Amino acid sequence: MKQKNVCIIGAGIGGLTAAALLLKKGFSVEIFEKEPTVGGRAMSIQMSSQTLESYKQTLTKYNTVIVFAEPALEDIFRENMFDGFTLDLGFHMIGSGIVVKLRDILGESFEKVTILKSRLFEQKNDHFGYFATTADKIAMLPNIARLLLSREKTMRELDTVSMTETIKKYGKGKMKIILEVNARLISTINNLDVISTGEVFRTQKDMRLGGVNYPQQGLLKICQTIAEYIEKNGGRLHLNTPVKQIIIKKNKAQGVIADKEYTFDIVVSNILVQELFSIADEQLFPTDYVTTMKALEGTGSLCGYYSLKNMNPDLIGKSFIFIERNLGVEGNDAVGMIDFITAKPEAGLSPPSRYLVQSYIICTPKEARDKKALRTLKEALDKNLERIIPQYQSQLEWAIYPAIWHLDGVAKTLMNTKPDIQTPIENLYLIGDCVKAPGIGINCAINSARIIQEILNKST
Ligand SMILES: Cc1cc2nc3c(=O)[nH]c(=O)nc-3n(C[C@H](O)[C@H](O)[C@H](O)COP(=O)(O)OP(=O)(O)OC[C@H]3O[C@@H](n4cnc5c(N)ncnc54)[C@H](O)[C@@H]3O)c2cc1C
């Protein structure tokens, strides 16, 4: 049988993973990426090579803006304070389930990536303690076991049940706070009324209940490793080559127009679904489909990066979670993380004798563009860092606060349904964190790649 040619539009982590999986199944794969680098939102930026303008432009491409900076961003660049730092677009952290999946897919090639890990900590009154202690875990064991053993059928029954209802029913003592915090961390949404219990449990199970992980040298290292795997295994990567149009004839995707016209058997789009109709003629899709896709909302957050001149060695390598009550944001309480894995010298993200701290607090995309809400969220971030490092300001070299209103491509809420991987057009598929696949963020993007591999493998 003729080997099928697949075109993937976008070299985000979803597109790259799909390419790696399809190559393994014998498909011929070409990826088109509009930017000069792979990675999309899983981006890490070498700050020494940036100017104020280039940094701002990079952030703008990914719906991100620096809202606050200390000192001013202009001064940070003028004084070369960013030299030697590598920063992602904003806070990133991945679950152990993601690491396991990538190891499965890439085999030996993944050995080039060194993963640093932490359990989740919280600032107790006078010490740093585990968020869920061993005693907490034993007390919750029956519930945890039930979660790990529950089938997809049970998850589906819980898909329409809000976390508010679940917490009312099961949330007692420590279990209550764990459900409140985990549901928010997993969904990147603060409002428990709109978070689906099924989705939270499914993701929690998929993440393997492990701690949090971050790769040495930044998240981009993972994407670069997948890209190397693709090229080594015969895939073609066209960087700096935006797709201008998907060729659709007789309700069938037949190729793309990029630097020239290309013919393909299958076209897979990894771009934000809200932008699909900038490269596909919307007249060729059902009107309802177009309207729904354009209206889909993402999720947001305010991040904080802090460069500190000194640090308590006990803190280095630990990841903290916090919940800040009554902030008046949607959901009223907001959850966030403050991470010191990035402060480890072997993380390779900061120059010698500087300690990089990454943090974020969840908000809605609307709040991520509202200076007043952002001011409240910034104060919450700083206050929680202060709780962990009293008078951290005396050690502060610089701090920047990027706000993002497209953290997840599409928010997974009870009302907001992610589109299917299969589109109404034959041979045109969608992948990435915008589509229906288990998990949120990177997990969703990787799972969508696994699903497209199954769909295409079955259909040939
Ligand atoms: C600041 C921030 C923090 C985050 N934190 C986390 C986290 O802690 N954990 C987590 O799991 N997730 C997190 N996420 C989400 C995670 O980064 C995304 O879910 C994931 O990177 C999305 O991958 P993707 O492949 O679906 O899409 P993308 O990364 O958006 O990739 C799409 C690619 O398509 C390219 N493209 C667009 N148009 C065209 C065109 N016309 N032609 C060719 N190429 C095109 C883009 O340049 C891009 O490279 C975070 C996101 C942000 C922004």
Coordinates of C-alpha atoms and ligand atoms in Angstrom, one line a residue:
M1 CA 0.0 0.0 0.0
K2 CA 1.2 3.5 -0.8
Q3 CA 2.8 5.3 2.2
K4 CA 0.4 8.1 3.2
N5 CA 1.8 11.7 3.3
V6 CA 0.9 13.7 6.4
C7 CA 1.3 17.4 6.7
I8 CA 1.4 18.9 10.3
I9 CA 0.8 22.6 10.6
G10 CA 2.7 23.9 13.6
A11 CA 5.7 22.5 15.6
G12 CA 4.2 22.9 19.1
I13 CA 4.7 20.0 21.4
G14 CA 1.4 18.5 20.1
G15 CA 2.5 18.7 16.5
L16 CA 6.0 17.4 17.2
T17 CA 4.7 14.5 19.2
A18 CA 2.2 13.6 16.5
A19 CA 5.0 13.6 13.9
A20 CA 7.2 11.3 16.0
L21 CA 4.3 8.9 16.6
L22 CA 3.2 8.8 12.9
L23 CA 6.8 8.3 11.7
K24 CA 7.0 5.3 14.0
K25 CA 3.8 3.9 12.2
G26 CA 5.4 4.3 8.8
F27 CA 3.7 7.5 7.6
S28 CA 5.7 10.1 5.7
V29 CA 5.5 13.3 7.7
E30 CA 6.3 17.0 7.0
I31 CA 5.9 19.8 9.6
F32 CA 5.4 23.4 8.7
E33 CA 6.3 26.0 11.4
K34 CA 5.9 29.7 10.9
E35 CA 8.5 30.6 13.5
P36 CA 12.3 30.1 13.2
T37 CA 12.2 27.7 16.2
V38 CA 10.1 24.7 17.3
G39 CA 8.2 24.6 20.5
G40 CA 5.3 27.1 20.2
R41 CA 4.1 27.9 23.7
A42 CA 6.5 25.4 25.2
M43 CA 9.1 28.0 24.6
S44 CA 12.3 28.8 26.5
I45 CA 14.1 32.1 25.6
Q46 CA 17.9 32.7 26.0
M47 CA 17.6 36.1 27.5
S48 CA 21.2 37.2 26.7
S49 CA 20.3 37.2 23.0
Q50 CA 17.2 39.4 23.4
T51 CA 16.7 43.1 23.1
L52 CA 13.7 44.8 24.8
E53 CA 12.0 44.9 21.5
S54 CA 12.6 41.3 20.4
Y55 CA 11.5 40.0 23.9
K56 CA 8.3 42.0 23.7
Q57 CA 7.6 40.8 20.2
T58 CA 8.2 37.2 21.1
L59 CA 5.8 37.5 24.0
T60 CA 3.1 39.2 21.9
K61 CA 3.1 36.4 19.4
Y62 CA 2.0 34.1 22.2
N63 CA -0.7 36.4 23.8
T64 CA 1.7 37.4 26.7
V65 CA 2.7 40.8 28.0
I66 CA 4.9 41.9 30.9
V67 CA 2.6 43.8 33.1
F68 CA 4.9 44.7 36.0
A69 CA 8.6 44.8 36.4
E70 CA 11.1 45.8 39.1
P71 CA 13.1 47.7 38.1
A72 CA 11.4 48.8 34.8
L73 CA 11.9 46.4 31.9
E74 CA 13.9 49.1 30.1
D75 CA 16.3 49.3 33.0
I76 CA 16.7 45.5 33.3
F77 CA 17.8 45.4 29.6
R78 CA 19.9 48.5 29.9
E79 CA 21.8 47.0 32.8
N80 CA 22.1 43.6 31.1
M81 CA 20.4 42.0 34.2
F82 CA 18.9 39.2 32.1
D83 CA 22.3 38.0 30.9
G84 CA 22.8 34.3 31.5
F85 CA 19.1 33.6 32.2
T86 CA 16.8 31.3 30.3
L87 CA 13.1 32.0 30.8
D88 CA 10.0 30.2 29.4
L89 CA 7.2 32.3 28.2
G90 CA 5.9 32.0 31.7
F91 CA 5.7 29.4 34.6
H92 CA 5.9 25.8 33.3
M93 CA 5.7 22.5 35.1
I94 CA 4.9 19.0 33.9
G95 CA 3.4 15.9 35.6
S96 CA 5.2 12.6 35.8
G97 CA 2.7 11.0 33.4
I98 CA 3.9 13.3 30.7
V99 CA 7.5 12.3 31.3
V100 CA 6.6 8.6 31.1
K101 CA 4.7 9.1 27.8
L102 CA 7.6 11.0 26.2
R103 CA 10.0 8.2 27.3
D104 CA 7.7 5.6 25.7
I105 CA 7.6 7.6 22.5
L106 CA 11.2 8.7 22.1
G107 CA 13.0 5.8 23.8
E108 CA 16.7 6.3 24.0
S109 CA 16.5 9.8 22.4
F110 CA 14.7 11.0 25.6
E111 CA 17.8 10.1 27.7
K112 CA 19.3 13.5 26.5
V113 CA 16.6 15.2 28.6
T114 CA 17.3 15.4 32.4
I115 CA 14.2 15.9 34.4
L116 CA 14.3 17.6 37.8
K117 CA 11.5 16.7 40.2
S118 CA 9.8 17.9 43.4
R119 CA 7.0 16.8 45.6
L120 CA 4.5 19.5 46.3
F121 CA 5.2 21.6 49.4
E122 CA 3.3 24.3 51.3
Q123 CA 4.5 27.0 53.7
K124 CA 3.1 25.8 57.1
N125 CA 3.2 28.2 60.0
D126 CA 6.9 27.8 60.8
H127 CA 8.3 25.3 58.3
F128 CA 8.1 24.0 54.7
G129 CA 6.0 20.8 54.8
Y130 CA 4.5 18.5 52.2
F131 CA 1.1 19.7 50.9
A132 CA -0.1 16.1 51.4
T133 CA 1.8 14.5 54.2
T134 CA 2.1 10.7 54.6
A135 CA -0.5 10.8 57.3
D136 CA -2.9 12.7 55.0
K137 CA -2.3 10.1 52.2
I138 CA -3.0 7.2 54.5
A139 CA -6.3 8.9 55.7
M140 CA -7.3 9.5 52.0
L141 CA -6.0 6.1 50.8
P142 CA -9.5 4.6 50.1
N143 CA -10.4 7.6 48.0
I144 CA -7.1 7.6 46.2
A145 CA -7.3 3.9 45.5
R146 CA -10.8 4.3 44.1
L147 CA -9.6 7.1 41.9
L148 CA -6.7 5.1 40.5
L149 CA -8.9 2.0 39.9
S150 CA -11.9 3.8 38.4
R151 CA -12.7 3.2 34.8
E152 CA -13.4 5.7 32.0
K153 CA -17.1 4.9 32.4
T154 CA -17.1 6.4 35.9
M155 CA -15.0 9.4 34.8
R156 CA -17.6 10.0 32.1
E157 CA -20.4 9.9 34.6
L158 CA -18.5 12.6 36.6
D159 CA -17.9 14.8 33.5
T160 CA -21.1 16.8 34.1
V161 CA -20.6 17.1 37.9
S162 CA -19.0 20.3 39.1
M163 CA -16.1 20.3 41.6
T164 CA -18.3 22.4 43.9
E165 CA -20.8 19.5 44.1
T166 CA -18.0 17.0 44.6
I167 CA -16.4 19.0 47.4
K168 CA -19.7 19.4 49.1
K169 CA -20.1 15.6 49.1
Y170 CA -16.6 14.4 49.8
G171 CA -14.6 17.3 51.0
K172 CA -13.8 17.0 54.7
G173 CA -10.7 18.1 56.5
K174 CA -7.6 17.8 54.4
M175 CA -9.5 16.2 51.6
K176 CA -11.4 19.4 51.1
I177 CA -8.4 21.6 50.6
I178 CA -6.7 19.0 48.4
L179 CA -9.7 18.8 46.1
E180 CA -10.0 22.6 46.0
V181 CA -6.4 23.1 45.2
N182 CA -5.8 20.2 42.8
A183 CA -8.9 20.9 40.8
R184 CA -7.7 24.4 40.2
L185 CA -4.1 23.5 39.5
I186 CA -5.2 20.8 37.0
S187 CA -7.7 22.9 35.1
T188 CA -6.0 26.4 35.4
I189 CA -9.4 27.7 36.4
N190 CA -10.3 29.1 39.8
N191 CA -14.1 28.9 39.6
L192 CA -14.9 25.4 41.1
D193 CA -18.6 25.8 39.8
V194 CA -17.4 25.3 36.2
I195 CA -14.7 22.7 36.7
S196 CA -15.7 19.2 35.7
T197 CA -15.0 16.5 38.3
G198 CA -14.5 13.8 35.6
E199 CA -11.9 15.8 33.8
V200 CA -10.0 16.6 37.0
F201 CA -9.9 12.9 38.1
R202 CA -9.1 11.7 34.6
T203 CA -6.1 14.1 34.4
Q204 CA -5.0 13.4 38.0
K205 CA -4.9 9.7 37.1
D206 CA -3.1 10.3 33.9
M207 CA -0.5 12.5 35.7
R208 CA 0.1 9.4 37.9
L209 CA -0.4 11.4 41.1
G210 CA 3.4 12.1 41.0
G211 CA 5.0 15.4 42.0
V212 CA 6.0 18.0 39.5
N213 CA 8.8 17.9 36.9
Y214 CA 10.9 20.4 35.0
P215 CA 13.6 19.7 32.4
Q216 CA 17.2 21.0 32.7
Q217 CA 17.8 24.0 30.4
G218 CA 14.1 24.9 30.0
L219 CA 11.0 23.3 28.5
L220 CA 12.2 23.9 25.0
K221 CA 14.8 21.2 25.5
I222 CA 12.0 18.6 25.3
C223 CA 10.7 20.0 22.0
Q224 CA 14.2 20.2 20.5
T225 CA 14.7 16.6 21.5
I226 CA 11.5 15.5 19.7
A227 CA 12.5 17.6 16.7
E228 CA 15.9 15.9 16.5
Y229 CA 14.1 12.5 16.7
I230 CA 11.8 13.5 13.8
E231 CA 14.7 14.5 11.6
K232 CA 16.7 11.4 12.5
N233 CA 13.8 9.2 11.5
G234 CA 13.1 10.7 8.1
G235 CA 10.5 13.5 9.0
R236 CA 10.9 16.9 7.4
L237 CA 10.7 20.1 9.4
H238 CA 10.2 23.4 7.5
L239 CA 10.9 26.2 9.9
N240 CA 10.1 29.8 9.1
T241 CA 7.4 28.5 6.7
P242 CA 3.9 29.6 7.6
V243 CA 1.1 27.8 6.0
K244 CA -1.1 30.4 4.3
Q245 CA -3.9 28.1 3.2
I246 CA -5.2 24.6 3.6
I247 CA -6.3 23.4 0.2
I248 CA -9.8 22.0 0.5
K249 CA -11.6 20.6 -2.6
K250 CA -14.9 18.6 -2.6
N251 CA -15.0 18.7 1.2
K252 CA -11.6 17.0 1.3
A253 CA -8.2 18.4 2.5
Q254 CA -5.7 17.9 -0.2
G255 CA -2.6 19.9 0.7
V256 CA -1.4 23.3 1.8
I257 CA 0.0 26.5 0.4
A258 CA 3.1 27.6 2.3
D259 CA 6.3 28.8 0.4
K260 CA 4.8 26.8 -2.5
E261 CA 1.9 24.4 -3.1
Y262 CA 2.2 21.0 -1.5
T263 CA -0.1 17.9 -2.0
F264 CA -0.8 15.7 1.0
D265 CA -3.1 12.8 1.8
I266 CA -3.8 14.1 5.3
V267 CA -3.6 17.6 6.9
V268 CA -3.3 17.9 10.7
S269 CA -3.5 21.4 12.2
N270 CA -1.7 22.1 15.5
I271 CA -2.5 25.8 15.6
L272 CA -4.9 27.5 18.0
V273 CA -8.3 26.4 16.8
Q274 CA -9.6 29.9 17.1
E275 CA -7.1 30.8 14.3
L276 CA -8.0 27.9 12.0
F277 CA -10.1 30.1 9.7
S278 CA -7.2 32.4 9.0
I279 CA -5.8 29.5 6.9
A280 CA -9.0 27.6 6.0
D281 CA -11.9 29.0 4.1
E282 CA -14.7 29.2 6.6
Q283 CA -17.3 29.0 3.8
L284 CA -16.4 25.4 3.4
F285 CA -17.3 24.5 7.0
P286 CA -20.8 24.3 8.6
T287 CA -21.7 27.8 10.0
D288 CA -22.3 26.5 13.6
Y289 CA -18.9 24.9 13.6
V290 CA -17.2 28.2 12.6
T291 CA -19.1 30.2 15.2
T292 CA -18.4 27.8 18.0
M293 CA -14.7 27.5 17.2
K294 CA -14.2 31.3 17.0
A295 CA -15.9 31.8 20.4
L296 CA -13.8 29.3 22.4
E297 CA -12.0 30.8 25.3
G298 CA -8.5 29.8 26.6
T299 CA -7.3 30.1 30.2
G300 CA -5.1 32.7 31.8
S301 CA -2.5 33.4 34.5
L302 CA -0.2 36.0 36.0
C303 CA 3.4 34.7 36.3
G304 CA 6.2 36.0 38.4
Y305 CA 9.9 35.5 37.7
Y306 CA 12.2 36.6 40.5
S307 CA 16.0 36.7 40.4
L308 CA 17.4 36.5 43.9
K309 CA 21.0 37.0 45.0
N310 CA 20.9 34.6 47.9
M311 CA 18.8 31.6 48.9
N312 CA 18.2 29.3 51.8
P313 CA 19.7 26.0 50.5
D314 CA 16.7 24.1 52.0
L315 CA 14.4 25.8 49.5
I316 CA 16.3 25.0 46.4
G317 CA 14.6 22.3 44.3
K318 CA 11.2 22.5 46.1
S319 CA 7.9 23.4 44.5
F320 CA 5.2 25.1 46.6
I321 CA 1.5 25.5 46.1
F322 CA -0.7 28.2 47.7
I323 CA -4.3 29.2 47.9
E324 CA -5.2 32.9 48.4
R325 CA -8.8 33.4 49.7
N326 CA -11.3 36.2 49.0
L327 CA -9.4 37.9 46.2
G328 CA -12.6 39.0 44.4
V329 CA -11.4 37.2 41.2
E330 CA -13.7 34.7 39.4
G331 CA -14.0 31.8 41.8
N332 CA -13.1 34.3 44.7
D333 CA -10.1 32.2 45.8
A334 CA -7.0 31.8 43.6
V335 CA -4.5 29.1 43.5
G336 CA -0.8 29.4 42.4
M337 CA 2.6 27.8 42.7
I338 CA 6.1 29.1 43.6
D339 CA 8.8 26.9 42.3
F340 CA 12.5 26.6 43.3
I341 CA 13.4 23.8 41.0
T342 CA 14.4 26.5 38.6
A343 CA 16.7 27.9 41.3
K344 CA 18.9 24.7 41.2
P345 CA 22.3 25.5 39.7
E346 CA 22.0 22.3 37.6
A347 CA 18.7 23.5 36.1
G348 CA 21.0 25.8 34.0
L349 CA 18.6 28.6 33.9
S350 CA 20.5 31.4 35.7
P351 CA 24.1 32.7 35.8
P352 CA 26.3 31.7 38.8
S353 CA 25.2 33.2 42.1
R354 CA 21.7 34.0 41.0
Y355 CA 18.6 32.0 41.9
L356 CA 15.7 31.9 39.5
V357 CA 12.2 31.5 41.1
Q358 CA 9.2 30.9 38.8
S359 CA 5.6 31.4 40.0
Y360 CA 2.1 31.8 38.8
I361 CA -1.4 32.5 40.0
I362 CA -4.4 31.4 38.0
C363 CA -6.9 33.9 36.5
T364 CA -9.4 34.1 33.6
P365 CA -8.3 35.4 30.2
K366 CA -10.3 38.5 30.9
E367 CA -8.6 39.1 34.2
A368 CA -5.2 38.6 32.5
R369 CA -6.0 41.8 30.5
D370 CA -7.4 43.8 33.5
K371 CA -4.7 45.8 35.2
K372 CA -6.7 46.2 38.4
A373 CA -7.2 42.4 38.8
L374 CA -3.6 41.8 37.9
R375 CA -2.4 44.2 40.6
T376 CA -4.4 42.1 43.2
L377 CA -2.9 38.9 41.8
K378 CA 0.6 40.3 41.8
E379 CA 0.2 41.3 45.5
A380 CA -0.9 37.7 46.2
L381 CA 2.1 36.3 44.4
D382 CA 4.5 38.6 46.3
K383 CA 2.8 37.9 49.6
N384 CA 3.2 34.2 49.2
L385 CA 6.8 34.5 48.2
E386 CA 7.3 36.7 51.3
R387 CA 5.7 33.9 53.5
I388 CA 8.3 31.5 52.2
I389 CA 11.3 34.0 52.1
P390 CA 10.7 36.8 54.7
Q391 CA 12.0 40.0 53.3
Y392 CA 12.9 38.5 49.9
Q393 CA 13.0 42.1 48.6
S394 CA 16.4 42.5 50.2
Q395 CA 17.7 39.7 48.0
L396 CA 15.9 40.8 44.8
E397 CA 17.8 41.6 41.7
W398 CA 14.9 41.9 39.4
A399 CA 11.3 40.6 39.1
I400 CA 9.0 40.5 36.0
Y401 CA 5.3 39.5 35.8
P402 CA 4.1 38.1 32.5
A403 CA 0.3 37.9 32.0
I404 CA -1.0 35.3 29.6
W405 CA -4.5 35.0 28.2
H406 CA -3.9 31.9 26.1
L407 CA -2.3 29.5 28.5
D408 CA -4.4 26.6 27.5
G409 CA -5.7 26.9 23.9
V410 CA -9.2 26.1 25.1
A411 CA -10.4 26.1 28.7
K412 CA -12.0 22.8 29.7
T413 CA -15.1 23.8 31.6
L414 CA -18.6 22.3 32.0
M415 CA -19.8 24.7 29.3
N416 CA -16.8 25.0 27.0
T417 CA -16.5 21.9 25.0
K418 CA -13.3 21.3 23.1
P419 CA -13.7 20.4 19.4
D420 CA -13.2 16.9 18.1
I421 CA -10.0 15.9 16.5
Q422 CA -11.9 15.0 13.3
T423 CA -13.2 18.1 11.6
P424 CA -16.2 18.2 9.2
I425 CA -13.7 18.2 6.3
E426 CA -12.5 14.8 5.2
N427 CA -8.7 14.2 5.9
L428 CA -8.4 17.4 8.0
Y429 CA -7.7 16.9 11.7
L430 CA -7.0 19.1 14.7
I431 CA -4.5 18.3 17.5
G432 CA -2.9 20.2 20.4
D433 CA -4.2 21.5 23.7
C434 CA -7.4 23.0 22.0
V435 CA -9.0 19.7 21.2
K436 CA -10.9 16.8 22.9
A437 CA -8.2 14.7 24.5
P438 CA -7.6 13.7 28.2
G439 CA -5.7 16.2 30.3
I440 CA -4.9 19.9 30.2
G441 CA -2.1 21.9 28.6
I442 CA 0.9 19.8 27.5
N443 CA -0.8 16.6 28.7
C444 CA -3.8 17.3 26.4
A445 CA -1.5 18.2 23.5
I446 CA 0.5 14.9 23.8
N447 CA -2.7 12.8 24.3
S448 CA -4.2 14.4 21.2
A449 CA -1.1 13.2 19.3
R450 CA -1.6 9.7 20.6
I451 CA -5.2 9.8 19.5
I452 CA -4.5 11.0 15.9
Q453 CA -1.9 8.2 15.6
E454 CA -4.6 5.7 16.5
I455 CA -7.2 7.3 14.1
L456 CA -4.8 7.4 11.2
N457 CA -3.4 4.0 11.8
K458 CA -6.9 2.5 11.9
S459 CA -8.0 4.3 8.7
T460 CA -5.1 3.0 6.5
Ligands
LIG1 C1 3.0 30.9 30.1 C2 2.4 29.5 30.0 C3 2.5 28.6 31.0 C4 2.1 27.3 30.8 N1 2.2 26.4 31.9 C5 1.9 25.2 31.7 C6 2.2 24.2 32.6 O1 2.8 24.5 33.7 N2 1.9 22.9 32.4 C7 1.2 22.5 31.2 O2 1.0 21.3 31.0 N3 0.9 23.4 30.3 C8 1.2 24.7 30.5 N4 1.0 25.7 29.5 C9 0.3 25.2 28.3 C10 1.3 24.6 27.3 O3 2.4 25.4 27.1 C11 0.5 24.3 26.0 O4 -0.6 23.5 26.3 C12 1.3 23.6 25.0 O5 2.6 24.1 24.8 C13 0.5 23.7 23.7 O6 1.1 23.0 22.7 P1 0.4 22.8 21.3 O7 1.3 22.0 20.5 O8 -1.0 22.4 21.4 O9 0.3 24.3 20.7 P2 1.3 25.5 20.4 O10 2.5 25.4 21.3 O11 0.5 26.7 20.4 O12 1.9 25.2 18.9 C14 1.3 25.7 17.8 C15 2.4 26.0 16.8 O13 1.8 26.3 15.5 C16 2.6 27.4 14.9 N5 1.7 28.0 13.9 C17 0.7 28.8 14.1 N6 0.1 29.2 12.9 C18 0.9 28.6 12.0 C19 0.8 28.6 10.6 N7 -0.1 29.3 9.9 N8 1.7 27.9 9.9 C20 2.7 27.2 10.5 N9 2.8 27.2 11.9 C21 1.9 27.9 12.6 C22 2.9 28.2 16.1 O14 4.0 29.1 15.8 C23 3.3 27.2 17.2 O15 4.6 26.8 17.1 C24 1.4 27.0 29.6 C25 1.3 27.9 28.6 C26 1.8 29.2 28.7 C27 1.7 30.1 27.6

